[in-house]
Amino acid sequence: MNRSSSWLVACLLAALLASPRAARADPITPWPGAQTPLGSLQLVPLVYVSGDGRYTWPSLYASAGIGTSWDLYVGLWGYAGAEGAGFDLLDVFPRFHVGEETALALRLMLTPQEGYILGGELHTNLSWGDVSLMLNAGVRPDFEWGTGRLRSGTVFAMLAPEYHFSNRFSVYFELNPVVGAIDPFSRGRELTTELSLLPGICFSLDEEQNHQFSVGAELVLRRGEPVSLANSVSFAAWYATSFELFGGDEEEPEASARSAARTGSRRLAQRGVTAWNR
């Protein structure tokens, strides 16, 4: 077992042994609009595997409520493959909540010795009975490490409609169109487009939703690139749980279950067409 896989397993065991409270989960990639409760910690280990099985990207995300209107997400990404294994990305974003299901985020995605992305995002969630829709949208300028030169920029809008058969089972379909520009302020600038399609399912092992899982398959279509199993297809799975760190506000059981069934957070790194070439 490589170092990245060992690290992911250790994080998963720690989450399973913690004192759980209702987890918030759902689609693989979109982020929920609801705030992480004050005094609680949410953990989401996740793994992506390339379609040909040669490359793996494990990650771990943690979120915590840090005030009446703020929460903070921190994620670490690794990679493992034929060329070796190591650390890949640090993803940090504080969020300010402007409503029960809407948040504004300032997102920093840092790749050591290569570059960083610093941009703004909108995270929101809508629901109509058993149907919900998560929406994430924003801009991601990509800067060169050291010089701060703008290398590229992307604009994205991720939509994830979901149907909830019960509190324990749902299906979803993510659509993530991305438009970008390489060297946007130079004469040689190049426009790029990408469309990601990701169907999946979410299920819970218990009615209280203390332990939730999701699995999905992603197809990425890039302009000018042929579709292949190795570069266009990947498979993803995550586990989510959360538990109380210190005296947070207690929720009514019915309200907590309803929130857990309708909101969620996933991969969650989603680096975009010009920022991440798997």
GROMACS .gro file of C-alpha atoms in nm:
model
  278
    1MET     CA    1   0.000   0.000   0.000
    2ASN     CA    2   0.151   0.340  -0.099
    3ARG     CA    3   0.185   0.638   0.133
    4SER     CA    4  -0.116   0.826  -0.007
    5SER     CA    5  -0.341   0.521   0.031
    6SER     CA    6  -0.219   0.457   0.387
    7TRP     CA    7  -0.291   0.820   0.477
    8LEU     CA    8  -0.643   0.798   0.334
    9VAL     CA    9  -0.720   0.473   0.521
   10ALA     CA   10  -0.596   0.624   0.850
   11CYS     CA   11  -0.825   0.926   0.804
   12LEU     CA   12  -1.119   0.700   0.725
   13LEU     CA   13  -1.063   0.490   1.039
   14ALA     CA   14  -1.041   0.804   1.251
   15ALA     CA   15  -1.374   0.925   1.112
   16LEU     CA   16  -1.541   0.589   1.174
   17LEU     CA   17  -1.425   0.582   1.538
   18ALA     CA   18  -1.541   0.938   1.612
   19SER     CA   19  -1.866   1.020   1.789
   20PRO     CA   20  -2.088   1.087   1.489
   21ARG     CA   21  -2.366   1.331   1.422
   22ALA     CA   22  -2.571   1.359   1.102
   23ALA     CA   23  -2.344   1.397   0.800
   24ARG     CA   24  -2.418   1.625   0.508
   25ALA     CA   25  -2.354   1.458   0.179
   26ASP     CA   26  -2.490   1.412  -0.170
   27PRO     CA   27  -2.324   1.465  -0.510
   28ILE     CA   28  -1.954   1.396  -0.566
   29THR     CA   29  -1.828   1.742  -0.655
   30PRO     CA   30  -2.062   2.031  -0.561
   31TRP     CA   31  -2.041   2.213  -0.232
   32PRO     CA   32  -2.350   2.272  -0.015
   33GLY     CA   33  -2.490   2.613   0.055
   34ALA     CA   34  -2.577   2.527   0.415
   35GLN     CA   35  -2.328   2.616   0.687
   36THR     CA   36  -2.129   2.355   0.878
   37PRO     CA   37  -2.277   2.381   1.231
   38LEU     CA   38  -2.076   2.573   1.487
   39GLY     CA   39  -1.885   2.334   1.713
   40SER     CA   40  -1.889   2.040   1.468
   41LEU     CA   41  -1.637   1.895   1.225
   42GLN     CA   42  -1.724   1.726   0.895
   43LEU     CA   43  -1.478   1.481   0.736
   44VAL     CA   44  -1.493   1.358   0.378
   45PRO     CA   45  -1.224   1.121   0.248
   46LEU     CA   46  -1.255   1.072  -0.127
   47VAL     CA   47  -1.072   0.891  -0.405
   48TYR     CA   48  -1.070   0.933  -0.784
   49VAL     CA   49  -0.937   0.655  -1.010
   50SER     CA   50  -0.856   0.698  -1.380
   51GLY     CA   51  -1.058   0.491  -1.624
   52ASP     CA   52  -0.764   0.264  -1.702
   53GLY     CA   53  -0.689   0.213  -1.332
   54ARG     CA   54  -0.331   0.342  -1.358
   55TYR     CA   55  -0.368   0.660  -1.153
   56THR     CA   56  -0.535   0.742  -0.822
   57TRP     CA   57  -0.607   1.076  -0.655
   58PRO     CA   58  -0.697   1.039  -0.284
   59SER     CA   59  -0.808   1.340  -0.082
   60LEU     CA   60  -0.942   1.440   0.256
   61TYR     CA   61  -1.164   1.742   0.324
   62ALA     CA   62  -1.259   1.884   0.661
   63SER     CA   63  -1.502   2.165   0.736
   64ALA     CA   64  -1.588   2.344   1.058
   65GLY     CA   65  -1.828   2.620   1.163
   66ILE     CA   66  -1.632   2.922   1.286
   67GLY     CA   67  -1.906   3.171   1.362
   68THR     CA   68  -2.270   3.257   1.316
   69SER     CA   69  -2.221   3.320   0.942
   70TRP     CA   70  -1.885   3.160   0.860
   71ASP     CA   71  -1.741   2.816   0.799
   72LEU     CA   72  -1.404   2.696   0.671
   73TYR     CA   73  -1.309   2.410   0.439
   74VAL     CA   74  -0.959   2.262   0.408
   75GLY     CA   75  -0.866   1.984   0.165
   76LEU     CA   76  -0.549   1.789   0.089
   77TRP     CA   77  -0.496   1.600  -0.237
   78GLY     CA   78  -0.243   1.333  -0.321
   79TYR     CA   79  -0.160   1.125  -0.627
   80ALA     CA   80  -0.036   0.774  -0.687
   81GLY     CA   81   0.064   0.602  -1.009
   82ALA     CA   82   0.341   0.435  -1.203
   83GLU     CA   83   0.565   0.741  -1.157
   84GLY     CA   84   0.530   0.741  -0.779
   85ALA     CA   85   0.314   0.905  -0.514
   86GLY     CA   86   0.308   1.233  -0.328
   87PHE     CA   87   0.127   1.551  -0.226
   88ASP     CA   88  -0.060   1.732  -0.503
   89LEU     CA   89  -0.280   2.017  -0.382
   90LEU     CA   90  -0.388   2.225  -0.081
   91ASP     CA   91  -0.744   2.359  -0.114
   92VAL     CA   92  -0.869   2.620   0.137
   93PHE     CA   93  -1.184   2.829   0.127
   94PRO     CA   94  -1.361   3.032   0.396
   95ARG     CA   95  -1.729   3.098   0.325
   96PHE     CA   96  -1.968   3.371   0.429
   97HIS     CA   97  -2.334   3.264   0.439
   98VAL     CA   98  -2.592   3.508   0.311
   99GLY     CA   99  -2.887   3.273   0.369
  100GLU     CA  100  -2.972   2.925   0.493
  101GLU     CA  101  -2.871   2.766   0.162
  102THR     CA  102  -2.639   3.023   0.000
  103ALA     CA  103  -2.272   3.101   0.063
  104LEU     CA  104  -1.997   3.314  -0.093
  105ALA     CA  105  -1.651   3.158  -0.093
  106LEU     CA  106  -1.295   3.286  -0.144
  107ARG     CA  107  -1.103   2.985  -0.271
  108LEU     CA  108  -0.726   2.923  -0.272
  109MET     CA  109  -0.594   2.611  -0.448
  110LEU     CA  110  -0.219   2.580  -0.409
  111THR     CA  111   0.007   2.340  -0.600
  112PRO     CA  112   0.361   2.350  -0.449
  113GLN     CA  113   0.628   2.496  -0.680
  114GLU     CA  114   0.383   2.519  -0.971
  115GLY     CA  115   0.112   2.775  -0.915
  116TYR     CA  116  -0.202   2.877  -0.731
  117ILE     CA  117  -0.563   2.961  -0.805
  118LEU     CA  118  -0.737   3.240  -0.614
  119GLY     CA  119  -1.097   3.311  -0.705
  120GLY     CA  120  -1.452   3.365  -0.585
  121GLU     CA  121  -1.743   3.121  -0.589
  122LEU     CA  122  -2.116   3.103  -0.518
  123HIS     CA  123  -2.254   2.789  -0.348
  124THR     CA  124  -2.629   2.745  -0.323
  125ASN     CA  125  -2.896   2.477  -0.299
  126LEU     CA  126  -3.263   2.473  -0.400
  127SER     CA  127  -3.521   2.206  -0.319
  128TRP     CA  128  -3.875   2.119  -0.424
  129GLY     CA  129  -4.002   1.825  -0.224
  130ASP     CA  130  -3.792   1.521  -0.317
  131VAL     CA  131  -3.601   1.709  -0.587
  132SER     CA  132  -3.304   1.933  -0.513
  133LEU     CA  133  -3.058   2.134  -0.722
  134MET     CA  134  -2.710   2.230  -0.612
  135LEU     CA  135  -2.536   2.513  -0.798
  136ASN     CA  136  -2.171   2.617  -0.774
  137ALA     CA  137  -2.040   2.894  -0.998
  138GLY     CA  138  -1.736   3.115  -1.002
  139VAL     CA  139  -1.408   3.229  -1.157
  140ARG     CA  140  -1.064   3.072  -1.114
  141PRO     CA  141  -0.760   3.281  -1.214
  142ASP     CA  142  -0.446   3.063  -1.224
  143PHE     CA  143  -0.121   3.237  -1.122
  144GLU     CA  144   0.240   3.129  -1.165
  145TRP     CA  145   0.427   3.040  -0.849
  146GLY     CA  146   0.681   3.308  -0.750
  147THR     CA  147   0.613   3.569  -1.019
  148GLY     CA  148   0.236   3.596  -0.976
  149ARG     CA  149   0.188   3.604  -1.355
  150LEU     CA  150  -0.166   3.520  -1.467
  151ARG     CA  151  -0.129   3.198  -1.667
  152SER     CA  152  -0.494   3.122  -1.732
  153GLY     CA  153  -0.847   3.186  -1.612
  154THR     CA  154  -1.165   2.980  -1.610
  155VAL     CA  155  -1.534   3.045  -1.555
  156PHE     CA  156  -1.752   2.754  -1.447
  157ALA     CA  157  -2.112   2.679  -1.344
  158MET     CA  158  -2.174   2.336  -1.195
  159LEU     CA  159  -2.531   2.207  -1.175
  160ALA     CA  160  -2.628   1.894  -0.982
  161PRO     CA  161  -2.997   1.796  -0.986
  162GLU     CA  162  -3.077   1.516  -0.742
  163TYR     CA  163  -3.380   1.300  -0.666
  164HIS     CA  164  -3.423   1.171  -0.308
  165PHE     CA  165  -3.609   0.840  -0.291
  166SER     CA  166  -3.573   0.853   0.089
  167ASN     CA  167  -3.344   0.993   0.357
  168ARG     CA  168  -3.111   0.702   0.285
  169PHE     CA  169  -3.093   0.689  -0.095
  170SER     CA  170  -3.075   0.937  -0.383
  171VAL     CA  171  -2.951   0.965  -0.742
  172TYR     CA  172  -2.792   1.270  -0.905
  173PHE     CA  173  -2.641   1.393  -1.230
  174GLU     CA  174  -2.370   1.659  -1.230
  175LEU     CA  175  -2.306   1.890  -1.527
  176ASN     CA  176  -1.999   2.110  -1.515
  177PRO     CA  177  -1.934   2.335  -1.818
  178VAL     CA  178  -1.603   2.524  -1.803
  179VAL     CA  179  -1.473   2.797  -2.034
  180GLY     CA  180  -1.113   2.911  -1.999
  181ALA     CA  181  -0.835   3.109  -2.159
  182ILE     CA  182  -0.461   3.035  -2.154
  183ASP     CA  183  -0.246   3.352  -2.140
  184PRO     CA  184  -0.566   3.561  -2.153
  185PHE     CA  185  -0.392   3.899  -2.195
  186SER     CA  186  -0.145   3.795  -2.465
  187ARG     CA  187  -0.188   3.794  -2.842
  188GLY     CA  188  -0.135   3.420  -2.842
  189ARG     CA  189  -0.417   3.350  -2.600
  190GLU     CA  190  -0.601   3.022  -2.645
  191LEU     CA  191  -0.963   2.952  -2.554
  192THR     CA  192  -1.051   2.618  -2.397
  193THR     CA  193  -1.382   2.448  -2.322
  194GLU     CA  194  -1.466   2.145  -2.115
  195LEU     CA  195  -1.784   1.964  -2.016
  196SER     CA  196  -1.790   1.717  -1.728
  197LEU     CA  197  -2.080   1.473  -1.684
  198LEU     CA  198  -2.105   1.272  -1.364
  199PRO     CA  199  -2.399   1.046  -1.274
  200GLY     CA  200  -2.396   0.883  -0.931
  201ILE     CA  201  -2.580   0.757  -0.627
  202CYS     CA  202  -2.572   0.853  -0.260
  203PHE     CA  203  -2.672   0.621   0.023
  204SER     CA  204  -2.663   0.604   0.402
  205LEU     CA  205  -2.609   0.302   0.624
  206ASP     CA  206  -2.841   0.432   0.893
  207GLU     CA  207  -3.158   0.640   0.920
  208GLU     CA  208  -2.970   0.905   1.121
  209GLN     CA  209  -2.728   0.948   0.826
  210ASN     CA  210  -2.420   0.932   1.046
  211HIS     CA  211  -2.234   0.743   0.774
  212GLN     CA  212  -2.300   0.836   0.412
  213PHE     CA  213  -2.138   0.716   0.090
  214SER     CA  214  -2.147   0.821  -0.272
  215VAL     CA  215  -2.012   0.664  -0.593
  216GLY     CA  216  -2.009   0.803  -0.945
  217ALA     CA  217  -1.847   0.784  -1.288
  218GLU     CA  218  -1.721   1.095  -1.467
  219LEU     CA  219  -1.688   1.163  -1.838
  220VAL     CA  220  -1.488   1.474  -1.936
  221LEU     CA  221  -1.522   1.613  -2.289
  222ARG     CA  222  -1.250   1.860  -2.394
  223ARG     CA  223  -1.247   2.057  -2.717
  224GLY     CA  224  -0.983   1.931  -2.956
  225GLU     CA  225  -0.905   1.616  -2.758
  226PRO     CA  226  -1.017   1.262  -2.843
  227VAL     CA  227  -1.222   1.070  -2.589
  228SER     CA  228  -1.025   0.789  -2.424
  229LEU     CA  229  -1.065   0.564  -2.125
  230ALA     CA  230  -0.741   0.683  -1.966
  231ASN     CA  231  -0.787   1.060  -2.008
  232SER     CA  232  -1.163   1.114  -2.027
  233VAL     CA  233  -1.314   0.868  -1.780
  234SER     CA  234  -1.268   0.838  -1.406
  235PHE     CA  235  -1.448   0.679  -1.113
  236ALA     CA  236  -1.502   0.839  -0.774
  237ALA     CA  237  -1.619   0.740  -0.427
  238TRP     CA  238  -1.637   0.918  -0.094
  239TYR     CA  239  -1.746   0.865   0.263
  240ALA     CA  240  -1.882   1.146   0.483
  241THR     CA  241  -1.940   1.183   0.854
  242SER     CA  242  -1.945   1.467   1.105
  243PHE     CA  243  -1.927   1.487   1.480
  244GLU     CA  244  -1.945   1.741   1.758
  245LEU     CA  245  -1.615   1.888   1.877
  246PHE     CA  246  -1.752   2.104   2.156
  247GLY     CA  247  -2.089   2.236   2.269
  248GLY     CA  248  -2.243   2.340   1.941
  249ASP     CA  249  -2.604   2.441   1.905
  250GLU     CA  250  -2.840   2.145   1.928
  251GLU     CA  251  -3.080   2.096   1.638
  252GLU     CA  252  -3.420   1.941   1.649
  253PRO     CA  253  -3.393   1.583   1.514
  254GLU     CA  254  -3.648   1.641   1.237
  255ALA     CA  255  -3.476   1.959   1.117
  256SER     CA  256  -3.134   1.796   1.129
  257ALA     CA  257  -3.249   1.497   0.924
  258ARG     CA  258  -3.414   1.721   0.667
  259SER     CA  259  -3.097   1.929   0.629
  260ALA     CA  260  -2.879   1.620   0.597
  261ALA     CA  261  -3.101   1.477   0.327
  262ARG     CA  262  -3.090   1.789   0.113
  263THR     CA  263  -2.738   1.930   0.132
  264GLY     CA  264  -2.393   1.801   0.070
  265SER     CA  265  -2.032   1.849  -0.020
  266ARG     CA  266  -1.793   1.676  -0.245
  267ARG     CA  267  -1.479   1.678  -0.423
  268LEU     CA  268  -1.440   1.858  -0.425
  269ALA     CA  269  -1.143   2.023  -0.572
  270GLN     CA  270  -1.262   2.055  -0.923
  271ARG     CA  271  -0.962   2.237  -1.060
  272GLY     CA  272  -1.094   2.311  -1.406
  273VAL     CA  273  -0.987   2.265  -1.764
  274THR     CA  274  -0.671   2.476  -1.763
  275ALA     CA  275  -0.568   2.413  -1.405
  276TRP     CA  276  -0.565   2.036  -1.380
  277ASN     CA  277  -0.465   1.792  -1.651
  278ARG     CA  278  -0.498   1.444  -1.519
   0.00000   0.00000   0.00000
